[in-house]
Each structure stands twice: as C-alpha cells, then as structure tokens.
Coordinates of C-alpha atoms and ligand atoms in Angstrom, one line a residue:
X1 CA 43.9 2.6 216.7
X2 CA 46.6 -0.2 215.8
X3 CA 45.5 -3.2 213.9
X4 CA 47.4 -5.8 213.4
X5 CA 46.6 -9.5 211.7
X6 CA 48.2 -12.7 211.2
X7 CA 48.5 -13.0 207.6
X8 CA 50.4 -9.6 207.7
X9 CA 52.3 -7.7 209.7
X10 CA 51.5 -3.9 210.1
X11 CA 51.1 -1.3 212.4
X12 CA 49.1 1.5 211.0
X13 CA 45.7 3.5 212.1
X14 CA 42.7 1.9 210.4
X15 CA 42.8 -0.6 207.7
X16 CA 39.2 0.6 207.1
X17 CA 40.7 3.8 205.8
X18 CA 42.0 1.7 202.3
X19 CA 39.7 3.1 200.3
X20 CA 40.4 6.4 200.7
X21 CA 43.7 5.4 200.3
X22 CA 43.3 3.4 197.0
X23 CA 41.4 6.6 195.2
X24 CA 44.2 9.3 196.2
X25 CA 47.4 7.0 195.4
X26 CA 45.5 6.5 191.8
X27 CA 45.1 10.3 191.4
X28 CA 48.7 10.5 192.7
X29 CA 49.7 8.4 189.3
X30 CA 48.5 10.7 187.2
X31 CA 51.6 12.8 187.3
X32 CA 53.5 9.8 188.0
X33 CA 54.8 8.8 184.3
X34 CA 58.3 7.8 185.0
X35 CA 58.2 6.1 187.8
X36 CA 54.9 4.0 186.0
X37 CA 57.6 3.2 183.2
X38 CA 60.3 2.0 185.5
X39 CA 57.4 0.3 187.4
X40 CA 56.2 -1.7 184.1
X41 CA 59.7 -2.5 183.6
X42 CA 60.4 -4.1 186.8
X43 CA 57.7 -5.8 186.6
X44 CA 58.8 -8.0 183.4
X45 CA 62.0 -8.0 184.5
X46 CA 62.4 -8.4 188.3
X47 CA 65.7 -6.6 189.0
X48 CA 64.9 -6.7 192.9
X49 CA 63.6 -10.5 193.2
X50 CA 64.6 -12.0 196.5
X51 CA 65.8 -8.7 198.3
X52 CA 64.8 -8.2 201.1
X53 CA 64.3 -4.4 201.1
X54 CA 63.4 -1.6 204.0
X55 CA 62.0 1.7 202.9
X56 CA 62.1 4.6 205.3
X57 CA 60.3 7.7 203.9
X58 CA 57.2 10.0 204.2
X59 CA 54.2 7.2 204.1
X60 CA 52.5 9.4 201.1
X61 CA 51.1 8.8 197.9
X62 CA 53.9 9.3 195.8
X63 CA 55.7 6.5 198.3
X64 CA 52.9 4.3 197.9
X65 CA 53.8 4.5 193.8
X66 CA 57.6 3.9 195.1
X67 CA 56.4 0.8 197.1
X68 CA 54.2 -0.9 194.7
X69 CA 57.3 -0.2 191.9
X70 CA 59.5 -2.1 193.9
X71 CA 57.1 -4.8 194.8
X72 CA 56.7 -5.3 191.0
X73 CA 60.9 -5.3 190.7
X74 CA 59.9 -8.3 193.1
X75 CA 61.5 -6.9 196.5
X76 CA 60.6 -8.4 199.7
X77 CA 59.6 -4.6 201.1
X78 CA 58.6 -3.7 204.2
X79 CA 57.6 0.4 204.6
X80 CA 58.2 2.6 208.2
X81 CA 58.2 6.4 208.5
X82 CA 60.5 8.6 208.4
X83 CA 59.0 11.3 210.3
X84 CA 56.2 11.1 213.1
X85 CA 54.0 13.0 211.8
X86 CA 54.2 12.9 207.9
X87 CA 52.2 9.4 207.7
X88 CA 49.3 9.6 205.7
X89 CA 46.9 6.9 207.5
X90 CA 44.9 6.1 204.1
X91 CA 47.9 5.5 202.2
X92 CA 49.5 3.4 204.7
X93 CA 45.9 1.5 204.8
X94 CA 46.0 0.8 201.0
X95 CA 49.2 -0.5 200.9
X96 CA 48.5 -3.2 203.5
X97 CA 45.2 -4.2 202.3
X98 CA 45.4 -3.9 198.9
X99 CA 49.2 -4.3 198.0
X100 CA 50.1 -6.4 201.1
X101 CA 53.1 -4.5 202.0
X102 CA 53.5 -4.4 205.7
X103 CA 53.7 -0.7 206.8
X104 CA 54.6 0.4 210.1
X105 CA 53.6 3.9 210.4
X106 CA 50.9 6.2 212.2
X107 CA 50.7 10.3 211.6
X108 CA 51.7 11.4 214.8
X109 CA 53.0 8.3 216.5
X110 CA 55.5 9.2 219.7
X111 CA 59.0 9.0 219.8
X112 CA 59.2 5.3 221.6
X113 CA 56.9 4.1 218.6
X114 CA 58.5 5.4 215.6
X115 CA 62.0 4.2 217.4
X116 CA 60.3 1.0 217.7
X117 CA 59.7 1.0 214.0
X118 CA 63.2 1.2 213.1
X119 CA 63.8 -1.8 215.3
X120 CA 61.1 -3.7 213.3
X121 CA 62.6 -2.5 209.8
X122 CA 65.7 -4.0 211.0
X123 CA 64.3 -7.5 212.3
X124 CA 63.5 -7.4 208.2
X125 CA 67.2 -7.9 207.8
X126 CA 67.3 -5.8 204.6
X127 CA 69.9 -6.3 202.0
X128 CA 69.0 -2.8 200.8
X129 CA 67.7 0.4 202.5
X130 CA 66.0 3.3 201.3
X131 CA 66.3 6.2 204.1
X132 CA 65.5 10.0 204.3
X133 CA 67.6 11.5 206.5
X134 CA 69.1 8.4 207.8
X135 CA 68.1 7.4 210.9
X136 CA 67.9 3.4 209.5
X137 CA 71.7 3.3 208.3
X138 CA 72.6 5.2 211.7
X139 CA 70.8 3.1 214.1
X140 CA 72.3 -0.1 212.2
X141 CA 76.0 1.2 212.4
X142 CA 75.3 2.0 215.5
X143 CA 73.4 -0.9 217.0
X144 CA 72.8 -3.8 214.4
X145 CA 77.3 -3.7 213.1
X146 CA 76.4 -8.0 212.8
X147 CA 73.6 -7.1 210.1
X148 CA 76.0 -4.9 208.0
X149 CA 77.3 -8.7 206.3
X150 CA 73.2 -8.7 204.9
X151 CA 73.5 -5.3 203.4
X152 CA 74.0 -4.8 199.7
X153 CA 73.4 -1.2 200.0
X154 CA 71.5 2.3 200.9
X155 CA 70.0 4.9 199.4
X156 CA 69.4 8.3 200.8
X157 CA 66.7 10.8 200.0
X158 CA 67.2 13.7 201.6
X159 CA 70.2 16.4 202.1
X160 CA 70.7 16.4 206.1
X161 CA 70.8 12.2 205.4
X162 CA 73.5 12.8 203.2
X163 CA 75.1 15.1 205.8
X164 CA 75.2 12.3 208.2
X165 CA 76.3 9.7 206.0
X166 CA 79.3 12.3 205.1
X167 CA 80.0 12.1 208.8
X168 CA 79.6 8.7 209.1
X169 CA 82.5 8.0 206.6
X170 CA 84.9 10.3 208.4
X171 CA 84.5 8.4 211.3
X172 CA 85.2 5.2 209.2
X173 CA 81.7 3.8 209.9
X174 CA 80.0 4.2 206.2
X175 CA 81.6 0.3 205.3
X176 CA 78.9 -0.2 202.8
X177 CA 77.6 1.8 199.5
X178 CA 75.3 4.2 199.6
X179 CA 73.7 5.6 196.7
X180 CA 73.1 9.6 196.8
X181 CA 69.8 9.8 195.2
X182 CA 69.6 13.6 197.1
X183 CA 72.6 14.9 194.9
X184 CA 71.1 14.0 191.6
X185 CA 70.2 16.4 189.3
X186 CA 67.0 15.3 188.5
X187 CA 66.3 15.3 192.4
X188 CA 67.1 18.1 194.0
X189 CA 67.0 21.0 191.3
X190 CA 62.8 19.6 191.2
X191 CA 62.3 18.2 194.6
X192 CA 64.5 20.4 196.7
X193 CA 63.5 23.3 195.0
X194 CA 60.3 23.6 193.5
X195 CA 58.7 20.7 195.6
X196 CA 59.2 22.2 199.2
X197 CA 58.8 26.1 197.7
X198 CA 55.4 24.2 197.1
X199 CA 54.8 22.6 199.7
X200 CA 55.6 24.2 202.3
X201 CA 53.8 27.3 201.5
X202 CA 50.8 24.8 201.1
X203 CA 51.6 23.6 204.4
X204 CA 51.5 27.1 206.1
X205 CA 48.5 28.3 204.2
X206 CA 46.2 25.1 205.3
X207 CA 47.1 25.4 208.6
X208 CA 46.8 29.3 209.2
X209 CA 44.8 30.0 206.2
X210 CA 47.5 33.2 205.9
X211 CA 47.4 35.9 203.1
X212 CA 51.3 36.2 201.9
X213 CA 50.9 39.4 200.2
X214 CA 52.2 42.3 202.0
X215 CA 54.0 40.0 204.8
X216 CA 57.3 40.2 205.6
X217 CA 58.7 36.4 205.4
X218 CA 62.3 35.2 206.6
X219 CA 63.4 31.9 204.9
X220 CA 66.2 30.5 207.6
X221 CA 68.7 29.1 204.4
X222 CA 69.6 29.8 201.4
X223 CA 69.8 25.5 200.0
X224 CA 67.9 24.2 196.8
X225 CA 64.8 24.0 199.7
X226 CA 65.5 27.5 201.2
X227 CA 65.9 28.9 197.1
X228 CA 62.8 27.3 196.7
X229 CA 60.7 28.9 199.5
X230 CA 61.9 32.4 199.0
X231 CA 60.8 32.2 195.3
X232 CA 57.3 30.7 195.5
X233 CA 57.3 33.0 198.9
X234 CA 58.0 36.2 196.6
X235 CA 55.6 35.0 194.4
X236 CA 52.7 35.3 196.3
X237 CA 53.0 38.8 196.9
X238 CA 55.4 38.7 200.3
X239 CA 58.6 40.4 201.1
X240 CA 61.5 38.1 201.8
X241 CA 64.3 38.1 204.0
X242 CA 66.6 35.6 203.9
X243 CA 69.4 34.7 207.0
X244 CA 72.4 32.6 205.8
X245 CA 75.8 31.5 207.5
X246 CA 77.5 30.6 204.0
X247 CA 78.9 33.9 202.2
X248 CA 78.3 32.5 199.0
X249 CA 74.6 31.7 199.5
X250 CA 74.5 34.7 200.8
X251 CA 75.6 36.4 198.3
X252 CA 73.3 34.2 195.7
X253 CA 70.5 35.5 197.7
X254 CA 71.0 39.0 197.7
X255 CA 72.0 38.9 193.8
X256 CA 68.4 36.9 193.4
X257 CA 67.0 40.1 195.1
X258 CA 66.5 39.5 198.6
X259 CA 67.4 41.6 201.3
X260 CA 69.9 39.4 203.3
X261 CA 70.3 40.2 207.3
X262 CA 71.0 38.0 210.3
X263 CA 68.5 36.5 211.9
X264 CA 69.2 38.7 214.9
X265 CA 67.8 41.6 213.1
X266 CA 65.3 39.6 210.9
X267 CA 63.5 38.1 213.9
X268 CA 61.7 41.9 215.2
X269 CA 60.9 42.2 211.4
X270 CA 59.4 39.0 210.1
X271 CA 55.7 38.1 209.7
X272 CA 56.0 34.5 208.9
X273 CA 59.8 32.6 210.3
X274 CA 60.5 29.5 207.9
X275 CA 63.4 27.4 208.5
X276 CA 64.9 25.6 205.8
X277 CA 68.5 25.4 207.1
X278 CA 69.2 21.3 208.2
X279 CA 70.8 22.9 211.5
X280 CA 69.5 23.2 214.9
X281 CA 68.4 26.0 217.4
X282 CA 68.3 28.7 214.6
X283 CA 65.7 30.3 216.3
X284 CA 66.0 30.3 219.7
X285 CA 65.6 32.2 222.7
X286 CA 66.6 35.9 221.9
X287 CA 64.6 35.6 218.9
X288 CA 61.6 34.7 220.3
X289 CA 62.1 37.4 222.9
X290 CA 62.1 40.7 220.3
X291 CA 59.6 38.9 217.7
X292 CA 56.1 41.0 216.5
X293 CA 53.0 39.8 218.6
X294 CA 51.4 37.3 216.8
X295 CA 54.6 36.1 214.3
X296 CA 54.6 32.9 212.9
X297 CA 57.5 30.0 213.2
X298 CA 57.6 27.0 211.1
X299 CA 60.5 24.4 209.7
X300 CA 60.4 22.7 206.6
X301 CA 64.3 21.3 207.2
X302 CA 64.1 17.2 208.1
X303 CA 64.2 17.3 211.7
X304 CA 62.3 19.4 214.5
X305 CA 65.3 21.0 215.9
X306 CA 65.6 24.2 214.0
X307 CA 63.5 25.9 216.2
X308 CA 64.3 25.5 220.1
X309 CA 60.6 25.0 221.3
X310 CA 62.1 23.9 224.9
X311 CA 63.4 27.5 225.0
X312 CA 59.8 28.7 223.5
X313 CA 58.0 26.6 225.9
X314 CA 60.2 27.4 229.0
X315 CA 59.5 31.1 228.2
X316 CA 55.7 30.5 227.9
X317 CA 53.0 31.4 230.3
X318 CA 50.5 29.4 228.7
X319 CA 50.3 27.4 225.1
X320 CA 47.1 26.4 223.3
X321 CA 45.8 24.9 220.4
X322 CA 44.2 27.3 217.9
X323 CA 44.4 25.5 215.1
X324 CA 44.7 22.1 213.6
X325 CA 48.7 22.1 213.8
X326 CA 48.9 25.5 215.1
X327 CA 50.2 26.2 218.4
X328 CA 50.1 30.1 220.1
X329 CA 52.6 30.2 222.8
X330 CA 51.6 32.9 225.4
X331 CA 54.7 35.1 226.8
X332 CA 55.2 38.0 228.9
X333 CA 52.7 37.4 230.7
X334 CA 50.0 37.3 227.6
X335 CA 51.5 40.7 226.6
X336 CA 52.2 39.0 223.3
X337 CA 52.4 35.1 221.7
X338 CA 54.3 33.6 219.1
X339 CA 52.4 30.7 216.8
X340 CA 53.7 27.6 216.3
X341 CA 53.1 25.5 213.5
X342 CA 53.2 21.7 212.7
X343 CA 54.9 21.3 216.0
X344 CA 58.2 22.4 214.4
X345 CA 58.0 19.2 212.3
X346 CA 58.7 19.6 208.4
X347 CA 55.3 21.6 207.6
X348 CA 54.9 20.8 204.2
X349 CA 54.0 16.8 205.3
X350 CA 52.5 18.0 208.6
X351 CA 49.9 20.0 207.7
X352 CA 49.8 19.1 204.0
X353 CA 50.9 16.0 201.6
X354 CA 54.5 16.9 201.0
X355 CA 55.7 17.9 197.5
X356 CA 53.4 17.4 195.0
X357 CA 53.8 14.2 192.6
X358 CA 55.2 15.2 189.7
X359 CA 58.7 16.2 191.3
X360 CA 58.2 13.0 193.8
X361 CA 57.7 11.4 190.0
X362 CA 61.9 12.4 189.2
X363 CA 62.9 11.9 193.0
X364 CA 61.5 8.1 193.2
X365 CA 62.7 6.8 189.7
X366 CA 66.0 7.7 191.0
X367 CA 65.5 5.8 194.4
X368 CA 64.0 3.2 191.8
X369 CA 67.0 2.4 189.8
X370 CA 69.6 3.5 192.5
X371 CA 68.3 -0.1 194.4
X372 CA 68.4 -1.8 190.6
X373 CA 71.9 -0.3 190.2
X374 CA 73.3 -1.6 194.0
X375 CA 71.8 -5.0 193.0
X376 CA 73.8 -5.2 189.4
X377 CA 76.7 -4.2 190.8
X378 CA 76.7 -5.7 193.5
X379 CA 80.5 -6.7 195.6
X380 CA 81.9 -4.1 193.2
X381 CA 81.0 -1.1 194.9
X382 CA 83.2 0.7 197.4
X383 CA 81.9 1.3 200.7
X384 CA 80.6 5.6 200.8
X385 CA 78.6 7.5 198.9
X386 CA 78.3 7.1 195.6
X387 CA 76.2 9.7 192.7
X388 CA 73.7 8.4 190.7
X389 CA 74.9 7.7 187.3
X390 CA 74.9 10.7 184.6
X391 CA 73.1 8.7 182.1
X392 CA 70.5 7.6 184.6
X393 CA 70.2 11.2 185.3
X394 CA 69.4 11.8 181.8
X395 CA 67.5 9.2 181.3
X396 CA 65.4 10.0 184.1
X397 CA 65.2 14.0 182.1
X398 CA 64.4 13.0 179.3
X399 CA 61.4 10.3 180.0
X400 CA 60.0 13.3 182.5
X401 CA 60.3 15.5 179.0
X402 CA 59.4 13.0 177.0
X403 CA 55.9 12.4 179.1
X404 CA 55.4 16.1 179.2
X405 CA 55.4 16.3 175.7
X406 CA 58.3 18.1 175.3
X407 CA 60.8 18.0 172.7
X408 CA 64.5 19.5 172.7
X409 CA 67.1 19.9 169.9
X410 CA 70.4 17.5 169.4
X411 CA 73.5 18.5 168.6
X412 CA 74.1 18.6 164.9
X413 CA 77.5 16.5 163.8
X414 CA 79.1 19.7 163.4
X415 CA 78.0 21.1 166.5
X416 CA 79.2 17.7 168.1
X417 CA 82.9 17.4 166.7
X418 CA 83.3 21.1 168.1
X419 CA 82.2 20.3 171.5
X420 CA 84.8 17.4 171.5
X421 CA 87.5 19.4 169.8
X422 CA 90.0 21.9 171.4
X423 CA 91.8 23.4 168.6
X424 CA 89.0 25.9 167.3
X425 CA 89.1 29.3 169.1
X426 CA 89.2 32.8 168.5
X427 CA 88.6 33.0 164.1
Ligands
ADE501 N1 59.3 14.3 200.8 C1 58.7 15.5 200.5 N2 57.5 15.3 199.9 C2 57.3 14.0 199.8 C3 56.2 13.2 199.3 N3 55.2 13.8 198.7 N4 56.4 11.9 199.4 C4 57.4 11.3 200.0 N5 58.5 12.0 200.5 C5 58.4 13.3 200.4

C-alpha cells in the first residue's frame, strides 16, 4: 500500500507499521554511541541549518539514527532508497510519523518506482547528497546539469559509488566535491569487512536456513567485503574458495589460506556461490551449466548484475518459489536446479537487516561530519573526490574505543621526538 498525506510528503508501505518501527530504531541505538554524540552535538549547534539535504541509502535502522542526526544538525532532509529491495517498511514508517522526515521507499518497489524516487529526491533540490553507490549524483550529471549551481556537495557510501564517481571525473563530469566516506578507515576496514562477512552470511542463513560446516563456499572477490565473507565463511566450519582477477588479491588470499582457482573450475565445486566483486556477469552461463544439483548463488556486491539471471532464466525450464527470497531455477529438463537467493540483490539487506549497528555506528558518523565538513568549507573545495580528514578518522576511533571502554597507550615524549627524528638508526 502507498500512503500519502497533505502535511507530509512520503511514499512508503503502511504508516501503521511506526511502532514497530519506533521499538527496533531504539534497540538499534544501543550500539549506536558515536553517531548519538555527533547527534547531541548537532543538535546544540546546527551545522546543517537551512540545507536542503537528500539521503540515498538502505532505509534501515542504523539510517533512521543517520536521519534523525541530521535532522537535529537542522537539515531540511528528505530519505529514498538506495536499493529495491533493502527498505525496511517499519523503519521508513517511524521516520514519517514520528520524525517527520518524508521517506520515499517501499522493500521491493519496481524499477519505474525507485527511478521515480530519484526524480522526487531531486525536485528536493538538495545542496548536499548522501548516495550509496551513486545513482543520485549520476542521474543529476546526467539529467538535472542546471541543479549542479544548488549543490554544495556529495557523499558516497559505498565502493562501486566511488568507482563511478572515479569515472565520472575522467570524463570531466565530477564538477562538484564529493566526500569519500567509503575510503575511510574507520569505514571500510569495519563496515566493508566485518559488517557484510556478517551480514551476508545472516542473510544466506535466514533465507536457506543452511548449515556452513562442511560446505564448500566460493566468495567471487577478494575486497574489504569479499575478505570479510571468506573469514566469517571459514569461521563457521566451511571450506572456502575464493576467484579473483587482481594478482595481488589473489595472492592475499591464498597467503590468508584459501585455495584460490578461477571461477571456471570453482563453479562444479562450490556448495554455496557468493559474489562480492562490484563487477557484472561473474557468474554466468557456463557456470550455471557444470554447477552441483541443488548449489546455491547469491550477491552481496551493490547492484544485481553479478550474476547473469537472464542467462539463468533463459536456460530454465521452470523457476519457483521455495522460499521467502529463494528462487530454484529448474534446468535440463528438471535433471538438476540451481537456487537463487534475494533475487541477486545484495543479500545481506534482502533477506536480513544489513550490517549490524555497531559498524553502521563508524560508517554514519563519517557521512555525519563529511556533510558538516562540505558545509564549513564550503566554495573552497575542488570539484572530485576528496578523503575524509585523518583526524576525523581518529576522532571517529577513538570515540568508538572510548564507548567501548577501551583504553590504548600514548606515545611517551621520548617515544614521540624518535618518531619525528631521522637521525637515530642502527646503535
Ligand atoms: N549498508 C549495509 N548495511 C547497512 C545498514 N544496516 N544500514 C544502512 N546501510 C547499510
């Protein structure tokens, strides 16, 4: 169902569904610490008043604490998704009715809807955007050049956005900053890493209900996410393969202690296919044709093209649902099937809630003070990416550390001049 009302603008699936909402953004603050600070900052201090602000991300819990943070910083913000089916219908719900920020986002809206959305975001003629993977900043360059004038700045979440933007500034269309909140230290070492290893194994496991142990598991990429999988995937008792196309990853990977092959000989082997890669088609058609009866494919990469499901489908004799987000594809003749999961959409927000908080916690502080830091330094920027300031990085570290109740050593004065000297060496 859409609702929609007067007072304010939305477009999600049930404002009934607030309450739920309400209680699981609450639990999500728990582990949200940081982000609370920054939040309790802004609040006094309003580093956001009168910006007009469009966040594109996964409609989750941890985005609802993102939202409300940058309501507080006094941003006129206005929420879409940034996947189909990653929306979390409560969450959305909560945010309209009881923070009266206008969402626009359904889990599993259709293509033409969540294209609409964009449109919308950009009738909000933002002078800053937050994107994951970029289809806000690429739909402006591409189609909105006039609104560039309103734009202070981006921000970009995710690695394949940051891909984009990279081509974007080749191609002399990046005119405008854009903070790289995906390359920070405090992001993707956490999020990257241990958030979708997480995640996406929850993601596989509530849909299939799988036992790891004893499976053989091919992680597709060997990035912060695909390091991530293969360890949490080792961890629960499974034999990883990983299939890589950079000699150095490669090389990581097989030193980390997995066996390393191409996927043309991984895909008769594997149990369980997870791609992690930010590429397209890297399973495809002679993959699907030697796989085991029965083997699983999933993607936890941004978008839903690293598996080729028209080739899957096109192969098919018959596909069925057997599963909430599990597909089986029927080849040969029946003779054997391949399951699909999530629809080849990121799993970890398809069939579960994305990376748990407490990474989402480092990730969103830096989207938090990357918008304060375009806003203070604003017209002194150059246009392309820029990295998120060390210090910030540290700050962000040592507040996480800080709530966690750890504490690390300092330098002594010694210790300090020698790290800033050169002439010491061998004694
Ligand atoms: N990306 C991955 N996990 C996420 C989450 N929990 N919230 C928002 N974006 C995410």
């Amino acid at each position: 169902m859409t609702a929609t009302s007067s007072r304010l603008k939305h477009e999600i699936k049930d404002l009934s569904l607030a309450p739920f909402g309400r209680q699981r953004i609450e639990w999500a603050g728990r582990e949200m610490p940081v982000l609370r600070q920054i939040r309790d900052r802004f609040a006094q201090e309003k580093p956001l008043a009168g910006i007009r602000l469009v966040a594109c991300c996964h409609v989750t819990t941890e985005t609802a604490h993102l939202a409300i943070a940058l309501k507080a910083a006094g941003a006129d913000a206005l929420l879409i998704a940034s996947n189909p089916l990653s929306t979390q219908d409560d969450v959305a719900a909560s945010l309209v009715a009881d923070h009266e920020i206008p969402v626009f986002a359904i889990k599993g809206e259709d293509n033409e809807t969540y294209h609409r959305h964009l449109q919308i975001a950009l009738d909000h003629r933002p002078n800053i955007i937050i994107d994951d993977g970029s289809d806000v900043v690429a739909t402006l360059v591409q189609h909105r050049q006039h609104q560039i004038a309103d734009l202070i700045g981006t921000t970009e979440e995710t690695t394949t956005g940051i891909v984009r933007l990279r081509a974007m500034f080749k191609d002399g269309v990046l005119t405008f900053p854009a903070m790289n909140v995906n390359d920070a230290d405090t992001k993707h070492f956490f999020d990257n890493r241990y958030g979708t290893g997480q995640s996406t194994l929850d993601g596989i496991i509530r849909a299939t209900n799988l036992l790891l142990a004893g499976k053989t598991v091919v992680v597709a990429g060997y990035g912060w996410c695909g390091k991530g999988t293969a360890l949490r995937a080792r961890g629960m008792g499974a034999n990883v393969i990983v299939t890589e196309v950079d000699s150095i990853r490669a090389i990581e990977a097989v030193m980390d202690g997995f066996r390393v092959l191409p996927m043309a000989e991984a895909a008769s082997l594997g149990d369980l296919f997870i791609t992690v890669t930010g590429n397209k088609h890297v399973i495809r058609a002679e993959h699907f044709q030697v796989m085991k009866d029965g083997a699983i494919v999933c993607n936890s990469g941004h978008f839903d093209i690293e598996i080729d499901l028209k080739a899957l489908s096109g192969a098919a004799t018959e596909v069925r649902q057997v599963r909430n987000f599990t597909q089986e594809y029927r080849l040969q003749n029946g003779r054997k099937s391949v399951v699909v999961l999530g629809e080849g959409r990121l799993i970890n927000l398809a069939a579960a809630e994305g990376h748990p908080s407490a990474v989402m916690d480092m990730s969103f502080a830096n989207q938090a003070l990357a918008c304060e830091y375009l806003v203070k330094n604003q017209g002194k920027l150059e246009p392309g990416l820029h990295s998120i300031p060390a210090e910030v990085d540290r700050e962000i570290a040592r507040l996480k550390l800080q709530a966690m109740g750890i504490t690390i050593d300092t330098l002594t004065p010694e210790q300090l001049e020698y790290t800033n000297s050169w002439t010491s060496g061998t004694e």
